[in-house]
Coordinates of C-alpha atoms in Angstrom, one line a residue:
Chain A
X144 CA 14.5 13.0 33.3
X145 CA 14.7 10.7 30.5
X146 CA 14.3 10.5 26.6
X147 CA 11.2 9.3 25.0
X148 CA 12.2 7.2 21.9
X149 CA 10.0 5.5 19.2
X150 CA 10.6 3.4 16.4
X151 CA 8.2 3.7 13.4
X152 CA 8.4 1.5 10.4
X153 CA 5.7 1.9 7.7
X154 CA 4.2 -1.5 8.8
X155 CA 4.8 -1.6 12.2
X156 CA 5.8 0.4 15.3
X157 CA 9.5 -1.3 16.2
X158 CA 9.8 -0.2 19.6
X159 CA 8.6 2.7 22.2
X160 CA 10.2 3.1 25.6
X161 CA 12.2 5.6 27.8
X162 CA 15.9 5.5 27.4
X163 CA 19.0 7.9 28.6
X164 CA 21.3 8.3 26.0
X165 CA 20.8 7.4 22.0
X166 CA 23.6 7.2 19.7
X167 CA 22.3 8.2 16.1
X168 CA 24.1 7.5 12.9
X169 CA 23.1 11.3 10.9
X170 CA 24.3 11.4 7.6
X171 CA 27.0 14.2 8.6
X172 CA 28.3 12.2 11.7
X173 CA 26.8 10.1 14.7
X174 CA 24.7 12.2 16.8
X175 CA 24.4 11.8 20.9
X176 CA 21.6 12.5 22.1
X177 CA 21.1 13.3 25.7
X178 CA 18.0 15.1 27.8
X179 CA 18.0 18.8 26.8
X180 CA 19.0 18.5 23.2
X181 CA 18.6 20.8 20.6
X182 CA 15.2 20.4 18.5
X183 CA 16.8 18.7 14.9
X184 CA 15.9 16.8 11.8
X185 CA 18.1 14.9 9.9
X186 CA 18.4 12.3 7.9
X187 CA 19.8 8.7 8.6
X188 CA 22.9 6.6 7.3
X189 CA 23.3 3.4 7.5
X190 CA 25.0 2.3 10.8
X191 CA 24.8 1.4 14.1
X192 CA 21.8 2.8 16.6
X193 CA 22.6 2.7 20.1
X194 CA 20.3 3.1 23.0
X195 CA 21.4 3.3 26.8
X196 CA 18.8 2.2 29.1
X197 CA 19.9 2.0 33.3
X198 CA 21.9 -1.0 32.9
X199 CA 21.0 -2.0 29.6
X200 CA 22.4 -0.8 26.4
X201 CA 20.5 -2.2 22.8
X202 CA 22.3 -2.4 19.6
X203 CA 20.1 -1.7 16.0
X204 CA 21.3 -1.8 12.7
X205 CA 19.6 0.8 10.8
X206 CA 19.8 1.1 7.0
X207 CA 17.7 4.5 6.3
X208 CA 15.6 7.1 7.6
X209 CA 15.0 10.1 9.2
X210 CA 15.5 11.4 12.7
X211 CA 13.5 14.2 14.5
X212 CA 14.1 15.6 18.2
X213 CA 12.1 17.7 19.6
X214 CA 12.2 18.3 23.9
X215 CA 13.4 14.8 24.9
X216 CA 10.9 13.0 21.9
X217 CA 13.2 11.7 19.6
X218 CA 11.4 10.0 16.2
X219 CA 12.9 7.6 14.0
X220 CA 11.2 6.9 11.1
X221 CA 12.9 3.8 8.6
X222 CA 12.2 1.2 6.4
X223 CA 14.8 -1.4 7.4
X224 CA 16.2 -1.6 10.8
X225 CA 17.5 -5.0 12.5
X226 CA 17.9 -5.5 16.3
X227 CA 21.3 -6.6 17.4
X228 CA 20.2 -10.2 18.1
X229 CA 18.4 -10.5 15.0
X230 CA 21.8 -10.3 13.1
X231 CA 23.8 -13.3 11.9
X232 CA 27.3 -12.3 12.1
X233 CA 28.4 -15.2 9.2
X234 CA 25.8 -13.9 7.2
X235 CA 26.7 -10.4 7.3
X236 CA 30.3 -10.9 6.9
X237 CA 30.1 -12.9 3.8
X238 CA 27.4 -10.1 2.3
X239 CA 30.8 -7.6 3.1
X240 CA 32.9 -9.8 1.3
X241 CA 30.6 -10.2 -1.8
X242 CA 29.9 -6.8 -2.0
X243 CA 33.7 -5.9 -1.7
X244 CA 34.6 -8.2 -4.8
X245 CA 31.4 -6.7 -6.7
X246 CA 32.6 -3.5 -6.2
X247 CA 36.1 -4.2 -7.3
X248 CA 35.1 -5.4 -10.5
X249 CA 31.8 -3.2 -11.9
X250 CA 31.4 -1.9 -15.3
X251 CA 27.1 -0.3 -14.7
X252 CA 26.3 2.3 -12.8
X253 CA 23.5 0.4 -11.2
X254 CA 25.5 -2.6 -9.6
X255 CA 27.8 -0.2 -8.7
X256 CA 25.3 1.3 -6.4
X257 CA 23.5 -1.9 -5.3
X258 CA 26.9 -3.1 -4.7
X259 CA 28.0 0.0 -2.1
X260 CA 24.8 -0.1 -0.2
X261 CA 25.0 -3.6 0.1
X262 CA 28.1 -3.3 1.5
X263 CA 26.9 -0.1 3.8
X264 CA 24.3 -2.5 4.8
X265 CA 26.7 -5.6 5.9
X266 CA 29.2 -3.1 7.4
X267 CA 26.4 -1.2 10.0
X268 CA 25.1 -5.1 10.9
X269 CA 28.7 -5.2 11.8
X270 CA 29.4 -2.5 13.7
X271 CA 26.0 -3.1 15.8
X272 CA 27.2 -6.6 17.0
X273 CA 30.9 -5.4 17.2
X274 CA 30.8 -5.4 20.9
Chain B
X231 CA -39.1 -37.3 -18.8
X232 CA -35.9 -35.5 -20.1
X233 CA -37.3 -32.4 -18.5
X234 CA -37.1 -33.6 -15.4
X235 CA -33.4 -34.5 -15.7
X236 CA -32.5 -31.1 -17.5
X237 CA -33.9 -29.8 -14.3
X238 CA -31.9 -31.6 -12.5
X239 CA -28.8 -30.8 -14.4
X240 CA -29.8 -27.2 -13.7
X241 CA -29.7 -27.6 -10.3
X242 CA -26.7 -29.5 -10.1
X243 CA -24.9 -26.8 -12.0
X244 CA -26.3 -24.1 -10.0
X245 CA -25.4 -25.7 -6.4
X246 CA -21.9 -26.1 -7.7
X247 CA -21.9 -22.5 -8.5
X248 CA -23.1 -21.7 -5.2
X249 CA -20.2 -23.4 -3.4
X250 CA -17.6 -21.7 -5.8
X251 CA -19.1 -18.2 -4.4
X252 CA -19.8 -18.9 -1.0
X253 CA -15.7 -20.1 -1.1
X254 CA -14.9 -17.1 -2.6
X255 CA -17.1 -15.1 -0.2
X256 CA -15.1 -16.5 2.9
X257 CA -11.8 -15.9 1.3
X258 CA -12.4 -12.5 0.6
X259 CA -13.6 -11.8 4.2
X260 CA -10.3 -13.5 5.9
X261 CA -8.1 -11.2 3.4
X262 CA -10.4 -8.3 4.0
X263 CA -9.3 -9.1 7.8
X264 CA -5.6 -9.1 7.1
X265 CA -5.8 -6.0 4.6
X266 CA -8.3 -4.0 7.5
X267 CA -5.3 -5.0 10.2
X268 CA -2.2 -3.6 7.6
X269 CA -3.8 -0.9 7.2
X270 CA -3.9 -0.3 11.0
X271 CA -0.5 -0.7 11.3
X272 CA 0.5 1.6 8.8
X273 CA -1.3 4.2 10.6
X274 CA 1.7 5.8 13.0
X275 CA 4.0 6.1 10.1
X276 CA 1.7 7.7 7.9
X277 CA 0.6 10.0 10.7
X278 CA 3.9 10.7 11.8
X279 CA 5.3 11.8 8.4
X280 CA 2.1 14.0 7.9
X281 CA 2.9 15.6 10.7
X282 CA 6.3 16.4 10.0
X283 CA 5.2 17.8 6.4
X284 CA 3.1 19.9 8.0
X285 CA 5.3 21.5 10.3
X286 CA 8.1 22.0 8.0
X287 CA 5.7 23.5 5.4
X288 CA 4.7 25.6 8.4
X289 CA 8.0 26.7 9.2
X290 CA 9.0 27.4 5.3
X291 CA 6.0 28.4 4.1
X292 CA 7.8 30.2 1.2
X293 CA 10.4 26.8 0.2
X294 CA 10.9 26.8 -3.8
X295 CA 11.3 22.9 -3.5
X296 CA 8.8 21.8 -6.3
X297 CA 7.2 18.9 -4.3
X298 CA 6.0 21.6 -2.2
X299 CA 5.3 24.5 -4.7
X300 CA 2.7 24.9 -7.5
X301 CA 3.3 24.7 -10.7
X302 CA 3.0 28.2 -12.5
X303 CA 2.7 27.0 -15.9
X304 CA -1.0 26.7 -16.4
X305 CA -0.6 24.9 -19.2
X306 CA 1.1 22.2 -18.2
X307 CA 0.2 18.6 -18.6
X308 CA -1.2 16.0 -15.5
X309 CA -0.1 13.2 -14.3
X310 CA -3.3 10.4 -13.5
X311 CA -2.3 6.9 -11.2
X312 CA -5.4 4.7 -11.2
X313 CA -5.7 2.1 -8.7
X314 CA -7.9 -0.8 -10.0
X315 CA -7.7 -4.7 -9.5
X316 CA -6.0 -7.3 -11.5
X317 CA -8.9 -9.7 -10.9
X318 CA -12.8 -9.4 -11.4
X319 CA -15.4 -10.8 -9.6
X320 CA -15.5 -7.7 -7.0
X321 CA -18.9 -6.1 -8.4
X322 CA -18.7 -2.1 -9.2
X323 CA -15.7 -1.9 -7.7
X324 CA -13.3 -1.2 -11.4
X325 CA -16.2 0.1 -13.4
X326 CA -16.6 2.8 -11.1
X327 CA -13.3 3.5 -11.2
X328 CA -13.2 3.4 -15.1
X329 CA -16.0 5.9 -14.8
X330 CA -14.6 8.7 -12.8
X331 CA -11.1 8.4 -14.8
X332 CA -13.5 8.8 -17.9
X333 CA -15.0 11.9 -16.4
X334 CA -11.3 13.4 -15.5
X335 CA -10.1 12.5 -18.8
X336 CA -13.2 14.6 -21.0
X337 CA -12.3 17.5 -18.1
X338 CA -8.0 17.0 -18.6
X339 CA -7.7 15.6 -21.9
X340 CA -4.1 16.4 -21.3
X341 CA -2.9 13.7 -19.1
X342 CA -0.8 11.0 -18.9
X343 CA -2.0 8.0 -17.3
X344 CA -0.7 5.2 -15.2
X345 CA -2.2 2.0 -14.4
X346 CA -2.0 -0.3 -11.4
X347 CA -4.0 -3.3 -11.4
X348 CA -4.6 -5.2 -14.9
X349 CA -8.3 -4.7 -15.1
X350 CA -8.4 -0.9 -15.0
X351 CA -5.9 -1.8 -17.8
X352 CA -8.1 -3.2 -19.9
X353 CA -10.6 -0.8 -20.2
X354 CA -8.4 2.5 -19.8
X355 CA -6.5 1.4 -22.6
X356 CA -9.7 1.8 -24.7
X357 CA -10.3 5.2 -23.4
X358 CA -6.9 6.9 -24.1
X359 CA -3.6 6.0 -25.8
X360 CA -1.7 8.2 -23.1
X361 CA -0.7 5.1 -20.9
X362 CA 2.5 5.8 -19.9
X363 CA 2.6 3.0 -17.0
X364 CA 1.7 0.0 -15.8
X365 CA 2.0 -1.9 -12.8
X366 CA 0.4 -5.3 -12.3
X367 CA 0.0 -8.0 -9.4
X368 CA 1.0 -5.9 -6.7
X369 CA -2.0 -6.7 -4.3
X370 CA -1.3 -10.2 -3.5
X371 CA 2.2 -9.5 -1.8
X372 CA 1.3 -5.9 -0.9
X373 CA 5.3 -5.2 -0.3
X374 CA 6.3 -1.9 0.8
X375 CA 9.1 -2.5 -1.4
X376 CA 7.6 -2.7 -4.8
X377 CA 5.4 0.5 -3.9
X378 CA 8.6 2.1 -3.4
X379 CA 9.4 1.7 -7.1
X380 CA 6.0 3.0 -8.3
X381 CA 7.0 6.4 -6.3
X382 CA 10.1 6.3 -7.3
X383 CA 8.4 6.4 -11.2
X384 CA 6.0 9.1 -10.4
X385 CA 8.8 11.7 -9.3
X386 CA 11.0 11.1 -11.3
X387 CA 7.9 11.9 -14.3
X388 CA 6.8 14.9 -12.2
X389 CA 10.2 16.4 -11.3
X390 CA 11.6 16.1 -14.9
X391 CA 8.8 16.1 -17.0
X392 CA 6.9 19.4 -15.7
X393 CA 3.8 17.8 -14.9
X394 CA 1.1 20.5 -12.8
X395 CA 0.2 17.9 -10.9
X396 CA -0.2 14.6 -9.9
X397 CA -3.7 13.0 -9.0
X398 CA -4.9 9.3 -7.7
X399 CA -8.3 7.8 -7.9
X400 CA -8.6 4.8 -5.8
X401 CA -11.1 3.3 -4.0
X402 CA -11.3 3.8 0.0
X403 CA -12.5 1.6 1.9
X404 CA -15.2 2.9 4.6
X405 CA -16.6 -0.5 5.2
X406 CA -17.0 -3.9 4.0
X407 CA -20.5 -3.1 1.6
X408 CA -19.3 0.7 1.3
X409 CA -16.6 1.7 -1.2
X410 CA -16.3 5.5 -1.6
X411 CA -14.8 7.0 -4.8
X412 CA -11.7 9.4 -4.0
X413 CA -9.6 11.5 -6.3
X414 CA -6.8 13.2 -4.4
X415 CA -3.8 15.4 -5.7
X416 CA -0.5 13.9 -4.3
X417 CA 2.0 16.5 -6.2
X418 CA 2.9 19.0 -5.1
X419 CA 2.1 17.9 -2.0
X420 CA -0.7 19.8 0.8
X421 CA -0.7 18.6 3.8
X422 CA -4.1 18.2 5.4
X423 CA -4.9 20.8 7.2
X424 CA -4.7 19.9 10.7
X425 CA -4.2 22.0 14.2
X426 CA -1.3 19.3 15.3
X427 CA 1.8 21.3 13.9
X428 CA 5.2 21.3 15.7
X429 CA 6.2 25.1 16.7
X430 CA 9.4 24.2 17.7
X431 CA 11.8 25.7 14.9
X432 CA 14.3 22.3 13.6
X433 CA 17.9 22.1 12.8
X434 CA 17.9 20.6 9.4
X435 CA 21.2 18.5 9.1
X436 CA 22.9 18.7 6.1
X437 CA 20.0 20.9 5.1
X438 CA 16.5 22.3 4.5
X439 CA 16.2 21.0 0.8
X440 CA 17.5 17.4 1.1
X441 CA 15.3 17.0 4.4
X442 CA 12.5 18.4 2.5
X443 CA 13.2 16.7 -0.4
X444 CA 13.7 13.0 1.5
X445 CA 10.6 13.8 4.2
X446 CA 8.5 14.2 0.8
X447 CA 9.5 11.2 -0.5
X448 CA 9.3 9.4 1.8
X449 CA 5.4 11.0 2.7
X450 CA 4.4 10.4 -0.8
X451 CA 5.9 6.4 -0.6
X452 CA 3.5 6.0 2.4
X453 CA 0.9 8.0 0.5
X454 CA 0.4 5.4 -2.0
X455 CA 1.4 2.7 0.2
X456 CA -1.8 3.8 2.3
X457 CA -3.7 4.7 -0.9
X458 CA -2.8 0.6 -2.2
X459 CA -3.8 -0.6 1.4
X460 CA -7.1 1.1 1.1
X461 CA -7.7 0.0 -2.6
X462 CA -7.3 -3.6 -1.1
X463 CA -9.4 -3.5 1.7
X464 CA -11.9 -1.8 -0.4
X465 CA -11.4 -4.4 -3.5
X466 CA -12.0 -8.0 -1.0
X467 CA -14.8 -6.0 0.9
X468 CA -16.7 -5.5 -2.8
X469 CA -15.2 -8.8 -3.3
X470 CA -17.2 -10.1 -0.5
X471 CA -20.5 -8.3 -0.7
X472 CA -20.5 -9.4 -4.6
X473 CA -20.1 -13.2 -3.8
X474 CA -23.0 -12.7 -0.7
X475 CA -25.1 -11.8 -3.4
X476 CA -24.0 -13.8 -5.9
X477 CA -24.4 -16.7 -3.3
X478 CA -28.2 -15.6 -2.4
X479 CA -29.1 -15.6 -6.0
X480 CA -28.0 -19.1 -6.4
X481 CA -30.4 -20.5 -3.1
X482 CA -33.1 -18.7 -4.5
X483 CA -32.6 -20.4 -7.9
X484 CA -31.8 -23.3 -6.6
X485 CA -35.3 -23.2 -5.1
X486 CA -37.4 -22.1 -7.5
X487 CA -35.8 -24.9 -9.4
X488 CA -36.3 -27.6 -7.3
X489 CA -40.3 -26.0 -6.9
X490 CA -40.4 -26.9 -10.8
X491 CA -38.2 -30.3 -10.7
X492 CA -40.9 -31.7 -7.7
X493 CA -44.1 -30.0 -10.3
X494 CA -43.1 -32.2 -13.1
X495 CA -41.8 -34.9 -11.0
X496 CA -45.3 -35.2 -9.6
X497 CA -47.2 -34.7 -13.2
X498 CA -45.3 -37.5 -14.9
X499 CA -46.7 -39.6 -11.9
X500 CA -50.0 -38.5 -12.0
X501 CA -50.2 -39.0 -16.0
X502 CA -48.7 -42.4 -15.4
X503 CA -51.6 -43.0 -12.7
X504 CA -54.4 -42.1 -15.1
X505 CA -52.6 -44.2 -18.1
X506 CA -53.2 -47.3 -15.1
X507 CA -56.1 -46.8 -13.9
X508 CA -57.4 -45.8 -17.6
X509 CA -56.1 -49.0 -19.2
X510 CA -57.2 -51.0 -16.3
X511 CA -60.8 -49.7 -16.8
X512 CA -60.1 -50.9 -20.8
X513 CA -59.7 -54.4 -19.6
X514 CA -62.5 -54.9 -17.5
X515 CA -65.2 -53.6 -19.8

């Protein structure tokens, strides 16, 4: 038995195969997901998705979205999400490290915001291409 | 004489004309090719989120989250978004637009409009002073991004400001010479009613109200996003079906014209003939 897992985004469909294991970022905690699981809706933080295949394993960094699984069908909808080797590692470490200083010094709410999901952003690139 | 070169002049003018259509013709069917394929692709996300409305509405049939519930107070204002271009040239396609917002407006005159696309601008302006929005030169791009911000206005408006509801009217496109008028009520949201509804009772992680609250935005971002796909579609198809006709009109000018340019071409002749022959016929006698 295996999982069923598709990828929607609102302009395309990002991927669609079978798979054993997921690991989800929820917004309360990563969720596992194996065959069997119980039927759940949540929403998405920004962070690494993980997807055992046989041999294989594929590394996403998604930014938003919302999960549903539902006897071995699991659904992610999202507006941004990057496959591992679409990720420059430079690029997302300097986007960490401007986002850091931003942070540091802010007087608006609104930067102060940008500024923090930036940095969520650059941090779940990160931990996607960690290993 | 100077007829016949005002003639020509005509005809020249005309046959430039022509090309400027016929041009615009083929540019609005490649984009018409590129809007019909986005809106393709939207098509699994939309229906997917749909889906997922509907079962949660069918599992919570009695939520108090006001995306999902009616407004009691039935006195409360509306909320209007009208989807027009920001160019002309596309025949019918604004006016009727203008038209059934006119209608809605004499039936609601308590609503509150908002514009997208500069030509339905224009004219609504005239009609009411209850503009409240405006959003311009979104269909070149047609980001998902930008349409994001539009939603993000509208609830904000209909979660503070107790608006009853909130409707569209937008043009869908049902093919390239067929534009169908439709004015749909996106808040509170009803799902279409469908037999596809998930039975299987959900977790909701952290909860019932913020997955509600981010499935429904999250529907009504892809509602318009779907709504603005259509209104293109629809606006390079009219587009299209104008300039064909536009195009005709000029051959058909273009020959009548040349039918008269070849009539006077040939009766200066013959007068210059008879002037010959007759002053010929002077000489000899």
């Amino acid at each position: 038995m295996s999982l069923h897992l598709k990828i929607i985004q609102p302009y395309r469909t990002v991927a669609e195969l079978e798979c054993d294991h997921v690991i989800i970022p929820g917004i309360d905690g990563d969720i596992g997901v194996s065959t069997g699981h119980t039927p759940l809706l949540t929403k998405i933080r920004p962070g690494p998705l993980v997807v055992f295949q046989k041999d294989t394993k594929i590394n996403y960094a998604i930014h938003d979205g919302f999960v549903s699984i539902e006897k071995d069908k699991i659904r992610i909808v999202c507006e941004i999400i990057e496959c591992g080797d679409e990720i420059d590692q430079k690029r997302a470490e300097e986007a960490k490290k401007r986002a850091e200083e931003r942070l540091k010094d802010t007087e608006s709410d609104i930067d102060f915001r940008r500024a923090e999901s930036s940095l969520r952003r650059a941090v779940a690139r990160l931990q996607s291409i960690a290993d | 004489m100077s007829n016949i070169r005002d003639i020509k002049n005509r005809i020249d003018s005309v046959r430039n004309t022509r090309q400027i259509t016929n041009a615009m013709k083929m540019v609005a069917a490649s984009k018409l090719r590129k809007a019909q394929d986005r809106i393709v692709n939207a098509r699994p996300y939309a229906d997917y989120l749909e889906f997922m409305i509907r079962s949660v509405k069918y599992k919570n049939p009695d939520t108090e989250h006001p995306m999902l519930t009616e407004n009691q107070d039935k006195n409360a204002k509306r909320l209007l978004v009208v989807m027009t271009s920001d160019r002309g040239l596309c025949g019918s396609f604004n006016s009727n637009i203008i038209r059934s917002t006119k209608v809605y407006l004499e039936k609601h005159p308590d609503t509150d409009v908002i514009c997208i696309g500069r030509k339905g601008y224009e004219q609504i302006s005239k009609l009411t002073s209850s503009i409240i929005d405006k959003y311009f030169n979104l269909f070149n791009e047609m980001n998902f991004n930008d349409i994001k911000d539009i939603t993000k206005g509208v609830l904000n408006l209909y979660l503070n400001n107790g608006y009853a509801r909130v409707d569209v009217i937008y043009n869908e496109f049902k093919s390239a010479i067929q534009q169908n008028i439709i004015e749909k009520q996106i808040l509170p949201i009803i799902p279409p009613e469908s037999p596809a509804i998930s039975q299987v009772d959900y977790l909701y992680e952290p909860d019932e109200n913020t997955v509600i609250e981010e499935l429904g935005t999250k529907y009504i971002d892809v509602e318009i996003w779907r709504m603005m796909l259509e209104s293109s579609a629809a606006e390079q198809g009219a587009r299209m079906t104008a300039m064909d006709n536009a195009t005709e009109n000029a051959t058909e000018l273009i020959d009548s014209l040349t039918l008269l340019h070849n009539r006077a071409r040939q009766a200066a002749i013959t007068t210059e003939i008879i002037e010959i022959a007759s002053g010929a016929e002077a000489i000899n006698e």
